[in-house]
Coordinates of C-alpha atoms and ligand atoms in Angstrom, one line a residue:
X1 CA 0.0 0.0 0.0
X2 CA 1.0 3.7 -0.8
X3 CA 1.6 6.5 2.3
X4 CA -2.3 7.4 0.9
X5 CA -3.7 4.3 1.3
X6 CA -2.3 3.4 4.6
X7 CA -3.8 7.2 6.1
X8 CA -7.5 6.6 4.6
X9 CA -7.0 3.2 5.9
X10 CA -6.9 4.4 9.5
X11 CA -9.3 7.5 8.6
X12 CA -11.6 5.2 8.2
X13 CA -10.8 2.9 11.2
X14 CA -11.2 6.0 13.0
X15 CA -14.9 6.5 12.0
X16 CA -14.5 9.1 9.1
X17 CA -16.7 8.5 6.2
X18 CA -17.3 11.5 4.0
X19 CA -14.6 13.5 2.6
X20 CA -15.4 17.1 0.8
X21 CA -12.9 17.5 -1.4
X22 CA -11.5 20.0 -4.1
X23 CA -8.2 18.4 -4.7
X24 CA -5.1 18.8 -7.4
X25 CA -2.1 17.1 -8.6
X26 CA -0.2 16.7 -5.0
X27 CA -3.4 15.0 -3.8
X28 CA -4.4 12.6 -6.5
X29 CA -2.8 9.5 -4.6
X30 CA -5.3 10.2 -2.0
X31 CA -8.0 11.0 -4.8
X32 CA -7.4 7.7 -6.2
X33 CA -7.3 5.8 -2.7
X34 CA -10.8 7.1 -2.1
X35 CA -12.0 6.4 -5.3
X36 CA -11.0 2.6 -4.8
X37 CA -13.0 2.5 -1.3
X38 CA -16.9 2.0 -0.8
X39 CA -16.4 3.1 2.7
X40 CA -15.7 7.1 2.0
X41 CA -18.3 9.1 0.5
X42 CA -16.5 11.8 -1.7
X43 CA -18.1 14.8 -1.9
X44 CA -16.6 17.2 -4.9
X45 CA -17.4 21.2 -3.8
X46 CA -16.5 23.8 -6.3
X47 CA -14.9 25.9 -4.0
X48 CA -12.6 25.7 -1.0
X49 CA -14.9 27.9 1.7
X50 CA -18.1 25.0 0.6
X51 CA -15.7 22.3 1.6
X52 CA -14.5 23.6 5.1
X53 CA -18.3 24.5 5.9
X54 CA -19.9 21.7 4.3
X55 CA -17.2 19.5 7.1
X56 CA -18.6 21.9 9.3
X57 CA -22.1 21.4 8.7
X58 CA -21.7 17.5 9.0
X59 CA -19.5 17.9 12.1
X60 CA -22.6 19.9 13.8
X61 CA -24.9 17.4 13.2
X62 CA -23.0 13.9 14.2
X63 CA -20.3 15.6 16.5
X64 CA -17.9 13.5 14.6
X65 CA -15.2 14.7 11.9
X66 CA -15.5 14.9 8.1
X67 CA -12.4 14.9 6.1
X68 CA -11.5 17.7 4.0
X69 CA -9.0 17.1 0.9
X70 CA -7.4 20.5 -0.1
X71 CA -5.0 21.5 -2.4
X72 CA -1.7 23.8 -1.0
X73 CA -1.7 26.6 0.7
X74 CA -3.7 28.3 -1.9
X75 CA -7.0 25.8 -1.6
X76 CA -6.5 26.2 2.0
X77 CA -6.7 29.8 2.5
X78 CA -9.3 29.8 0.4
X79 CA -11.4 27.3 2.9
X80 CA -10.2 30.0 5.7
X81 CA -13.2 32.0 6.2
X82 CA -15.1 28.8 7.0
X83 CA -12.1 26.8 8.6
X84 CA -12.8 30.1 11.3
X85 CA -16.8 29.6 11.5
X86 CA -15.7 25.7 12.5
X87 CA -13.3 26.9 14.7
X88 CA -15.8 29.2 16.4
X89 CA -18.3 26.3 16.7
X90 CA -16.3 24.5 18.2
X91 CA -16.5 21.3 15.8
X92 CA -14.3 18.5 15.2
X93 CA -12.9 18.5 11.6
X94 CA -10.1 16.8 10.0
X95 CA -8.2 18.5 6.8
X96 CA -6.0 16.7 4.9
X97 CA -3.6 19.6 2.7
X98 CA -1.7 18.4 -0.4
X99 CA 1.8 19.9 -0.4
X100 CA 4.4 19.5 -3.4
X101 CA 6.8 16.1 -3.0
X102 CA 9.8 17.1 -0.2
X103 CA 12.4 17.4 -2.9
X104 CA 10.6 19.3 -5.3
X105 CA 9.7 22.5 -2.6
X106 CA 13.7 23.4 -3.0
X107 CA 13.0 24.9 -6.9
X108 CA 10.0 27.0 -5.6
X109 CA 7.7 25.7 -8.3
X110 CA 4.8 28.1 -8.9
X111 CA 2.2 26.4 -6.3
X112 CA 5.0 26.2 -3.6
X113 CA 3.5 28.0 -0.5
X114 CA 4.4 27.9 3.2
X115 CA 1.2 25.2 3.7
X116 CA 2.1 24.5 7.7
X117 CA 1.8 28.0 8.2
X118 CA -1.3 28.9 6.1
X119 CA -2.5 26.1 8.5
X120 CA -1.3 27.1 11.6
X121 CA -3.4 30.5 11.0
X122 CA -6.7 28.7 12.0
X123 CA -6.2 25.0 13.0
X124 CA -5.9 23.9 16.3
X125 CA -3.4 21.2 15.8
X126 CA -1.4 21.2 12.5
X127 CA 1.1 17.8 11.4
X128 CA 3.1 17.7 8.8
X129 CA 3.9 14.2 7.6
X130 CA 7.7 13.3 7.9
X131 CA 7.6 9.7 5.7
X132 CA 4.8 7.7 4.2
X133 CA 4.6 5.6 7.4
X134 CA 4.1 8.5 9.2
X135 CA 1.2 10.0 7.1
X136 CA -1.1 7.6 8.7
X137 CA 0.3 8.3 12.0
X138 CA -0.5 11.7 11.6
X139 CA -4.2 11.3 10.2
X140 CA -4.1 9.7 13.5
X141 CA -3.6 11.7 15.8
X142 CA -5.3 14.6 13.8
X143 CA -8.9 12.3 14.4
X144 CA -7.7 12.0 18.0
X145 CA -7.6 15.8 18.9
X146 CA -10.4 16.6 16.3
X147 CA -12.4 14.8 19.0
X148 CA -10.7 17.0 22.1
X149 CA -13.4 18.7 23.9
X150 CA -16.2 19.4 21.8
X151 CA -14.4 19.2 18.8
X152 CA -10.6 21.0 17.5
X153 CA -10.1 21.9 13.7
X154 CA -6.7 19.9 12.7
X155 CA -5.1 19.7 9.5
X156 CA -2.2 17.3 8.2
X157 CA -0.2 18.5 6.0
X158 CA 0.6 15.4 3.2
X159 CA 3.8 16.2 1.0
X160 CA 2.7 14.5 -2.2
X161 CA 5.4 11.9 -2.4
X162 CA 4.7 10.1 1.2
X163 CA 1.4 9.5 -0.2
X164 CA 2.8 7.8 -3.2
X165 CA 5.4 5.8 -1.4
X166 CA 5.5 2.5 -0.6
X167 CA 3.9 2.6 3.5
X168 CA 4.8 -0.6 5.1
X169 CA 3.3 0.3 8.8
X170 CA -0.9 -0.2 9.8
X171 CA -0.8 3.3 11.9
X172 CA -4.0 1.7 13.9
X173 CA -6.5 4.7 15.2
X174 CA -6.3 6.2 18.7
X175 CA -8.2 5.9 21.5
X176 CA -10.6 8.9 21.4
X177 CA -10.5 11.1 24.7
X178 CA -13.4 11.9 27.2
X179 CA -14.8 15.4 28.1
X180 CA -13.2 17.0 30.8
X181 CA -15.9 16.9 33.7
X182 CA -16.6 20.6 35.9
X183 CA -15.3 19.4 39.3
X184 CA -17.4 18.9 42.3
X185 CA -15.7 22.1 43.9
X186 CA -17.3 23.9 41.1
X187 CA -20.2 22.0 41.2
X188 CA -20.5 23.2 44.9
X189 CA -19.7 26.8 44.7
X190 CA -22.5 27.3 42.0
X191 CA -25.2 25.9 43.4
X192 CA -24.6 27.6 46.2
X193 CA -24.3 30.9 43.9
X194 CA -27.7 30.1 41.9
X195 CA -29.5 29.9 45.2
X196 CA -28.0 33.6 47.2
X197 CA -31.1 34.9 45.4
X198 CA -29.6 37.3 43.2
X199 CA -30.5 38.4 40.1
X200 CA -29.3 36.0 38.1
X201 CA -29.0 34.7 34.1
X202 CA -28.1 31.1 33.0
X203 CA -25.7 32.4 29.9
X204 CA -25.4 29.2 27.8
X205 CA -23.8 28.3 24.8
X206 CA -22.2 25.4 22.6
X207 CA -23.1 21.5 23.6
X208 CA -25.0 23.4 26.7
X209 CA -28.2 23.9 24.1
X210 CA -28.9 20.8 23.3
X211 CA -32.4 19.5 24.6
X212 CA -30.7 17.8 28.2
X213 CA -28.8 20.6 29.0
X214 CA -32.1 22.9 28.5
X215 CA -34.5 21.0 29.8
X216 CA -32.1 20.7 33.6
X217 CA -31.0 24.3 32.9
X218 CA -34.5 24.8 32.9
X219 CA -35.3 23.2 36.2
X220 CA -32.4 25.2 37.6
X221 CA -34.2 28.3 36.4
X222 CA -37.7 27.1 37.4
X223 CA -36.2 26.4 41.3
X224 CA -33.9 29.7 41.8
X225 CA -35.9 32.7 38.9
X226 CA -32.4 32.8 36.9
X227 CA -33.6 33.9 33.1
X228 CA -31.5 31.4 30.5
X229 CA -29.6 33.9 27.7
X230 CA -27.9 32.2 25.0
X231 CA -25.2 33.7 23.0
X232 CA -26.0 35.2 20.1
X233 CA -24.3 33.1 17.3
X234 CA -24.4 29.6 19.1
X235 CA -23.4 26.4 16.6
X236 CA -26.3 24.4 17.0
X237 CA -29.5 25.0 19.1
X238 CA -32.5 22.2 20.2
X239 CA -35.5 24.5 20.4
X240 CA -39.1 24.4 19.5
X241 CA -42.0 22.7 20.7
X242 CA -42.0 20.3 23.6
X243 CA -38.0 22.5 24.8
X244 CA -37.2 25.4 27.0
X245 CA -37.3 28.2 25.3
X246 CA -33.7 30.2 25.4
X247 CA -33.5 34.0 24.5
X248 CA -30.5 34.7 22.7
X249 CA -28.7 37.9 23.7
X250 CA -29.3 40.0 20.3
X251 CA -26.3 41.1 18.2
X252 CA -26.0 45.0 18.4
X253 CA -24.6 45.8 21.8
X254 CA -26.6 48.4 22.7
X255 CA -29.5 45.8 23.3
X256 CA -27.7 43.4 24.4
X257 CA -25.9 45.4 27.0
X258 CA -30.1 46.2 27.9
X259 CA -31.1 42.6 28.3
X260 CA -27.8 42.1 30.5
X261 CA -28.1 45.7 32.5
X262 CA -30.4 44.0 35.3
X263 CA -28.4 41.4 36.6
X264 CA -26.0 40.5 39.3
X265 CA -24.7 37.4 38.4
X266 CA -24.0 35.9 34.9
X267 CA -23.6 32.1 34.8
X268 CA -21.7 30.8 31.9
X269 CA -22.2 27.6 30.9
X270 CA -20.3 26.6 27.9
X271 CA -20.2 30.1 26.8
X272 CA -17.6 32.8 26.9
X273 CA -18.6 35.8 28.7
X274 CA -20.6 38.2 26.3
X275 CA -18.7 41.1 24.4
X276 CA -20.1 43.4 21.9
X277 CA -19.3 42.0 18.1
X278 CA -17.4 44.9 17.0
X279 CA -15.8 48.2 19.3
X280 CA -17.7 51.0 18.6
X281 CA -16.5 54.5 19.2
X282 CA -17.2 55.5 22.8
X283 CA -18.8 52.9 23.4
X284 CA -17.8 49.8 26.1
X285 CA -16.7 46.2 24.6
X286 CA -17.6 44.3 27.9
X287 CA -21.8 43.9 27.8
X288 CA -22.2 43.3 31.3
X289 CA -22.4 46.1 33.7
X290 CA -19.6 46.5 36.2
X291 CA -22.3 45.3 39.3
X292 CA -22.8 42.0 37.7
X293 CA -20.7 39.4 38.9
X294 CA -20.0 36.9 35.9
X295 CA -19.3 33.4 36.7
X296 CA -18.4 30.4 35.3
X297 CA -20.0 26.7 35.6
X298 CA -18.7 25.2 32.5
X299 CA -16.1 26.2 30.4
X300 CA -16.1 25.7 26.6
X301 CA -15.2 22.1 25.8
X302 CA -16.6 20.8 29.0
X303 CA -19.3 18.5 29.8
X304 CA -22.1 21.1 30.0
X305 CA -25.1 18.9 30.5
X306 CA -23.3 16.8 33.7
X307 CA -22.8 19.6 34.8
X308 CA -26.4 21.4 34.5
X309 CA -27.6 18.0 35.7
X310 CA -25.2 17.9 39.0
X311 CA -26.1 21.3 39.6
X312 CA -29.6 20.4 39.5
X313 CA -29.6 17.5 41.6
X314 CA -27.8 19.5 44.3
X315 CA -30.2 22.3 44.6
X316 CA -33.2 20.1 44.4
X317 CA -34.5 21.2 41.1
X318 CA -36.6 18.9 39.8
X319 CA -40.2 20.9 38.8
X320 CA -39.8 21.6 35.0
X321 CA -39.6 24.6 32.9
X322 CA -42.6 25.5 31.0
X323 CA -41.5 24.3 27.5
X324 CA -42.4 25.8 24.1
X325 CA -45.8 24.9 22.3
X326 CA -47.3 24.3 19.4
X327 CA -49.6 27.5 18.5
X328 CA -52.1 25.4 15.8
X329 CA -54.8 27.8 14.4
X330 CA -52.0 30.5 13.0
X331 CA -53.1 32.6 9.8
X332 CA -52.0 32.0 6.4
X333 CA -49.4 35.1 5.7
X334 CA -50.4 37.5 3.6
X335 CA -49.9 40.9 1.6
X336 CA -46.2 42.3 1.6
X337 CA -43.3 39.5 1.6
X338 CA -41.3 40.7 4.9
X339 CA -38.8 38.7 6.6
X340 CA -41.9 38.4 9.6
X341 CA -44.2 36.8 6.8
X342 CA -41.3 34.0 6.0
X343 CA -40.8 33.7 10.0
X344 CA -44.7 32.6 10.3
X345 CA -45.0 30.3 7.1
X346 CA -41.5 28.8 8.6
X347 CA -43.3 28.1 11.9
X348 CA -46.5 26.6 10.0
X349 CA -44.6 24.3 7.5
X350 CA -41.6 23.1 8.7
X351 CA -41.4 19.4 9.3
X352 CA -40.4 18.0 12.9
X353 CA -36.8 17.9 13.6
X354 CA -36.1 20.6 10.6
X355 CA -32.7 21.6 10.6
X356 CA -32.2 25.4 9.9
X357 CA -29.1 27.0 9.0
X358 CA -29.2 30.9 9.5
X359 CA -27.6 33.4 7.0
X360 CA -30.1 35.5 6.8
X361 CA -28.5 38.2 8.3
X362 CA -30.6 41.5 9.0
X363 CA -33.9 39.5 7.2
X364 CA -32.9 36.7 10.3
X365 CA -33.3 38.7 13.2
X366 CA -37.1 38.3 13.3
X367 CA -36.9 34.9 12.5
X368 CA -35.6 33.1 15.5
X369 CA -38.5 34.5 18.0
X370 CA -40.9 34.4 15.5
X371 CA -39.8 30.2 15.4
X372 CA -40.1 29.4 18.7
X373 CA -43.4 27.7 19.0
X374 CA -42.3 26.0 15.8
X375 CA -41.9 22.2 15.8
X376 CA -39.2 20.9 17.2
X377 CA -36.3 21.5 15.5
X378 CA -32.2 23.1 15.3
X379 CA -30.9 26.0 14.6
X380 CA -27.4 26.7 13.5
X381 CA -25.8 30.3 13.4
X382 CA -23.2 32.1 12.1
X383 CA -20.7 31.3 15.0
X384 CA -17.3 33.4 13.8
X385 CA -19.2 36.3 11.4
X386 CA -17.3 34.9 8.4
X387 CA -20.0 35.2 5.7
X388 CA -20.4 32.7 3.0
X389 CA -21.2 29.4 5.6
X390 CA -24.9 28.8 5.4
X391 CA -25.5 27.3 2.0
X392 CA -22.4 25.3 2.6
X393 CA -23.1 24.3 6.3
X394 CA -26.9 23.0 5.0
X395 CA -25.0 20.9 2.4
X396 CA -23.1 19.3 5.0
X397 CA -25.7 19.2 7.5
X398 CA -28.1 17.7 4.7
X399 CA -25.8 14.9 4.1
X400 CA -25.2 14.1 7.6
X401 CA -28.7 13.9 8.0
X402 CA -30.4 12.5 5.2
X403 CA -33.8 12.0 6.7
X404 CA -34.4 15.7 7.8
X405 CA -35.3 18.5 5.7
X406 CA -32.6 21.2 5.8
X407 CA -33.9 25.1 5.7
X408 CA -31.2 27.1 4.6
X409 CA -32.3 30.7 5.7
X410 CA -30.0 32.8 3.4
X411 CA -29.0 36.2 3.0
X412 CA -28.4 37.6 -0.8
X413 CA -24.7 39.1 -0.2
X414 CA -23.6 36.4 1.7
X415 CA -24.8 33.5 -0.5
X416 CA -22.9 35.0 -3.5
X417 CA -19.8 33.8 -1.3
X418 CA -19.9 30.2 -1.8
X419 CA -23.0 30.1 -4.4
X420 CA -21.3 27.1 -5.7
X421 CA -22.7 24.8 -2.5
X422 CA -25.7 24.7 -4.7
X423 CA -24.1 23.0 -7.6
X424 CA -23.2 20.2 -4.8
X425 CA -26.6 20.5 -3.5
X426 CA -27.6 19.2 -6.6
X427 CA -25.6 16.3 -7.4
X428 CA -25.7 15.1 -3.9
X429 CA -29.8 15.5 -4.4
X430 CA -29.2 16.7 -0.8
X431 CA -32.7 18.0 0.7
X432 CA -32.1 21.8 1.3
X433 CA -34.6 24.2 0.9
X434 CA -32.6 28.0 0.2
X435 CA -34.8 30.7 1.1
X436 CA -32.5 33.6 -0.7
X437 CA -33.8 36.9 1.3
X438 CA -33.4 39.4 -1.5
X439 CA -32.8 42.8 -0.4
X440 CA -30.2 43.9 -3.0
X441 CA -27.9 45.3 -0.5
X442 CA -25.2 44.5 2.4
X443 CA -28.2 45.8 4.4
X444 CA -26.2 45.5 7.9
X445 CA -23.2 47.3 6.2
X446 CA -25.8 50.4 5.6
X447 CA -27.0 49.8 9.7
X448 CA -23.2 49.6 10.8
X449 CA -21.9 52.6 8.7
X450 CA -24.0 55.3 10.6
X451 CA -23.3 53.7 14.3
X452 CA -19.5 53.4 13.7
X453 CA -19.9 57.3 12.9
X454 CA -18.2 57.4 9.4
X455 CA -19.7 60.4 8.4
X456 CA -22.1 61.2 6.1
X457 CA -22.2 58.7 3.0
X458 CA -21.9 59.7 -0.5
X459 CA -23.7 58.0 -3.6
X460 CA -19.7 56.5 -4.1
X461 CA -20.2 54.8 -0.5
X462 CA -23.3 53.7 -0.6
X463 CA -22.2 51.7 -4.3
X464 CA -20.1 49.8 -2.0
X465 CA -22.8 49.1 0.1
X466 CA -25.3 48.0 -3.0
X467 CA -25.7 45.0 -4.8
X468 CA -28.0 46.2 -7.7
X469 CA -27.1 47.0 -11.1
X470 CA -26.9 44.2 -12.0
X471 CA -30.1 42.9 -10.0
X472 CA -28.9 39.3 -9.1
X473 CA -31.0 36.7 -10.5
X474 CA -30.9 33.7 -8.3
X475 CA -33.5 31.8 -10.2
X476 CA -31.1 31.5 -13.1
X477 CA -28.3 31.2 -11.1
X478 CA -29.8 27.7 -9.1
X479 CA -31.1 26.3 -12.1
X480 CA -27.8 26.8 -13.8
X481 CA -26.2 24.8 -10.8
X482 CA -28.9 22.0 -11.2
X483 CA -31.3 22.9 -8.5
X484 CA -35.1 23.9 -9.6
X485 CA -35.7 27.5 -8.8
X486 CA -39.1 29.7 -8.1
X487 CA -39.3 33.1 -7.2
X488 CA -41.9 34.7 -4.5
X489 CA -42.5 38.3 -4.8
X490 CA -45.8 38.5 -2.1
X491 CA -46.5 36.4 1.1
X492 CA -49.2 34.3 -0.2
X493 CA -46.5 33.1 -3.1
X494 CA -44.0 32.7 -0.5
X495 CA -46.0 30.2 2.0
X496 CA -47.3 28.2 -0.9
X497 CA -44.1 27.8 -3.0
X498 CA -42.3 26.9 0.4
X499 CA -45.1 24.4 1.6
X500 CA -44.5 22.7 -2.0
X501 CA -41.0 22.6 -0.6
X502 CA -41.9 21.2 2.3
X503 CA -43.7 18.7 0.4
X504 CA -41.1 17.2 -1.6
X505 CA -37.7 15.6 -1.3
X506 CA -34.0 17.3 -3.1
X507 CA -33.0 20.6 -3.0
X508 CA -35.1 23.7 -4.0
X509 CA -34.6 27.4 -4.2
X510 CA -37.3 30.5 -3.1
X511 CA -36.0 33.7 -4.5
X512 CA -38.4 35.8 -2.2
X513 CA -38.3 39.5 -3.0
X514 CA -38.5 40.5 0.4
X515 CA -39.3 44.2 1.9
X516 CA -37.6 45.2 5.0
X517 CA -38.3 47.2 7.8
X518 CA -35.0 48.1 9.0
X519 CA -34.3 48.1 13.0
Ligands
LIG1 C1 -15.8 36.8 5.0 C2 -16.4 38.1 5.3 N1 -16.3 39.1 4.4 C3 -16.9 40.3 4.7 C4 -17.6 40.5 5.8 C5 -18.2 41.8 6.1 N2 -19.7 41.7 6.0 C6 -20.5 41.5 7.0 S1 -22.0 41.5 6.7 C7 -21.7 41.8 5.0 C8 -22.8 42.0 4.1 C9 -24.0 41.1 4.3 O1 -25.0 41.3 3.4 P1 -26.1 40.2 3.1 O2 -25.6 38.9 3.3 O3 -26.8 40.5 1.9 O4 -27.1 40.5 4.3 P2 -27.9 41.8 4.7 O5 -27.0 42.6 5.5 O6 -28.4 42.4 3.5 O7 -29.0 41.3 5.6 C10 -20.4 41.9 4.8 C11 -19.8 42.2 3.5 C12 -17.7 39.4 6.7 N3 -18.4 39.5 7.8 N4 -17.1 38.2 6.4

């Protein structure tokens, strides 16, 4: 066997089985390996960024890696802006990088790039194979401290000749490690904390919103009055009917640093503590107010729902929270097609145990409490600002979950980034609905321009601002990439082309022409 062989050999042994891939010459060794297995799905993307957020996607949904297969530094830096989103989310996710053969790097070829250090930039463990045997070795121990915590990005670097070498060594896979557990000390000390009878907010985040975790947070809040906060781009969220019902702290700081001003103690739980998105001029980074005290149960990476749970137990909390339900008898949307509109046919239509993957920018901040009552379903956000992640995260999230309808909420500017997830939609027939919310503009670009105090725009800085002439048409542009298109210019159009979604299996695009209130 061949250095490529041998590493998809123990990829596989170490439960990997889909692979996004945009590959070139250094990688076609390990092209060729996969396409002589049954027990790798390949997944082609047409660009780098749908690869790293496809992985990430997939790695939401299973808490286990994909494998990435990207081509020198150049590939790589182009996944970047979603290799950050993963790393934000805290996912596990495995890239393997091509590099040119360890001789050849000496005569600076064109493609030769420093590819350790354009991974270094945003992975959290980086190995750069030394021989073919230890190509293996590395994918290795890459799966291994993917699977750290709640998840690290890695990346192994794969020089092309160890993967066509001759690899004589089985590198077998590693034993995976536990989550570290919050001590009883800590345990102790906030129980004792949730019960002083401050005024108090459960601030959770990460692995802490899935539907264990709420529903003893929930008890918790039930037994001691804490409010639960979430933070504001969290990976994945369990909500809907039949779960307690989280508020998530809202993105511009002024009204987040409102929601927080009332309280005396902040309890993180899987969460770091809120600060505003972006500095503002005059204005403080830190969201809580000096009076609150801001403490921490869990930390990021650690076992959020023992930890709920112990806390639970301890105080006695077992009566629990009211949970979200199902509000039957809603009215058809009608008239003007705002963001509010999509929010309620969303809440009608959606299947149980939807998946929804929010881009939707300024059109999405209705949409979450608009949802709540909705079916039971997940959420996924935006977790490091990098734009261009939700129509690649709903890819992967489709194909890790091939029974669930995928709702891919999805701003116009930001979709334009990796457009070409459709294309992979398509030939994966994976079963994502895109709701494109056009507005023709970087709409939260035209908010953020007057509160950074910039001055007063001219028609030049507005153009940058603007995404008409040309109008996008994103009917044309799906069905050019395979997937059937319609376009919704009222409510009533809206609800009953996305009920027909709803309806059928495969991907689907709603171009709906949306009018926007701005906040
Ligand atoms: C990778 C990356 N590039 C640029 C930005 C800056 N940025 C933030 S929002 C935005 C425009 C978003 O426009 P759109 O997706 O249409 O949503 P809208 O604001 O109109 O709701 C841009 C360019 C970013 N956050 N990430």
């Amino acid at each position: 066997m061949n250095g490529a062989e041998r590493l998809l050999e123990t990829l596989v042994e170490s439960g990997l089985d889909i692979c996004f891939a945009n590959p070139g010459t250094s990688e076609m060794q390990l092209v060729s390996a996969i396409g002589n297995t049954d027990t790798m799905r390949a997944v082609l993307c047409l660009f780098e960024g749908v690869v790293s957020g496809a992985a990430d996607g997939y790695a939401r949904m299973t808490d286990k890696p994909a494998l990435t297969l990207l081509h020198v530094g150049s590939g790589f830096s182009n996944s970047m802006a979603n290799q950050h989103n993963a790393k934000r989310a805290h996912v596990p996710l495995v890239n393997v990088v091509g590099d040119h053969a360890t001789y050849h790097l000496q005569y600076d070829a064109p493609l030769t790039s420093d590819v350790p250090g354009h991974a270094e930039l945003c992975s959290e463990w980086v190995g750069v194979s030394e021989s073919a045997d230890d190509l293996a070795i590395c994918g290795a121990k890459a799966v291994q401290v993917s699977m750290q915590g709640w998840g690290k990005v890695t990346t192994v670097v794969a020089p092309a000749n160890h993967a066509w070498e001759e690899s004589t060594n089985k590198a077998p896979a590693l034993t995976l490690p536990e989550m570290k557990a919050v001590s009883a000390d800590i345990i102790s000390e906030l129980s004792s904390a949730l019960s002083n009878g401050k005024v108090t907010a459960l601030y959770l985040g990460g692995r802490a919103l899935r539907e264990e975790s709420l529903a003893a947070a929930g008890r918790i809040a039930q037994a001691t009055g804490a409010r639960i906060l979430c933070e504001t781009f969290p990976a994945r969220i369990q909500r809907g009917a039949g779960r307690v019902p989280v508020e998530r702290l809202p993105y511009f700081a002024e009204q987040a640093a409102e929601v927080l001003s009332g309280f005396e103690q902040l309890v993180l739980v899987g969460a770091a503590a809120p600060i505003s998105f972006f500095a503002y001029p005059g204005k403080e980074s830190i969201l809580t107010p000096d009076s609150c005290e801001v403490l921490t149960l869990a930390e990021v990476h650690q076992d959020t729902a023992a930890a709920l749970l112990a806390v639970a137990a301890k105080i006695g909390a077992d009566v629990p929270a009211e949970t979200a339900q199902a509000a039957p008898g809603a009215q058809t949307p009608g008239g003007t097609l705002t963001p509010l509109a999509i929010a309620q046919s969303l809440a009608q239509l959606m299947p149980d145990h939807a998946i929804v993957s929010d881009e939707a920018a300024t059109c999405g901040l209705p949409m979450f409490p608009a949802t709540v009552n909705a079916p039971p379903h997940e959420w996924m956000t935006i977790t490091g600002g990098a734009i261009g992640q939700g129509l690649p995260l709903s890819l992967g999230a489709a194909l890790a979950c091939p029974d669930r309808k995928v709702i891919a909420l999805q701003a116009d500017g930001s979709a334009m980034y990796t457009v070409q997830a459709l294309w992979s939609m398509a030939r994966e027939n994976a079963d994502v609905t895109v709701v494109i919310f056009n507005n023709r503009s970087y709409a939260i670009l035209n908010i953020e321009l007057a509160r950074v105090g910039a001055g007063q725009p001219t028609p030049k800085t507005l153009s940058m601002l603007d995404l008409s002439r040309p109008d996008i048409n994103w009917v044309e542009i799906s069905e050019g990439m395979g997937v059937p298109a319609t376009c919704a210019t009222t409510a009533e159009e809206f609800h009953q082309q996305f009920a027909d979604a709803m309806a059928s299996k495969g991907p689907r695009l709603i171009e709906a022409m949306v009018v926007q209130q701005m906040p």
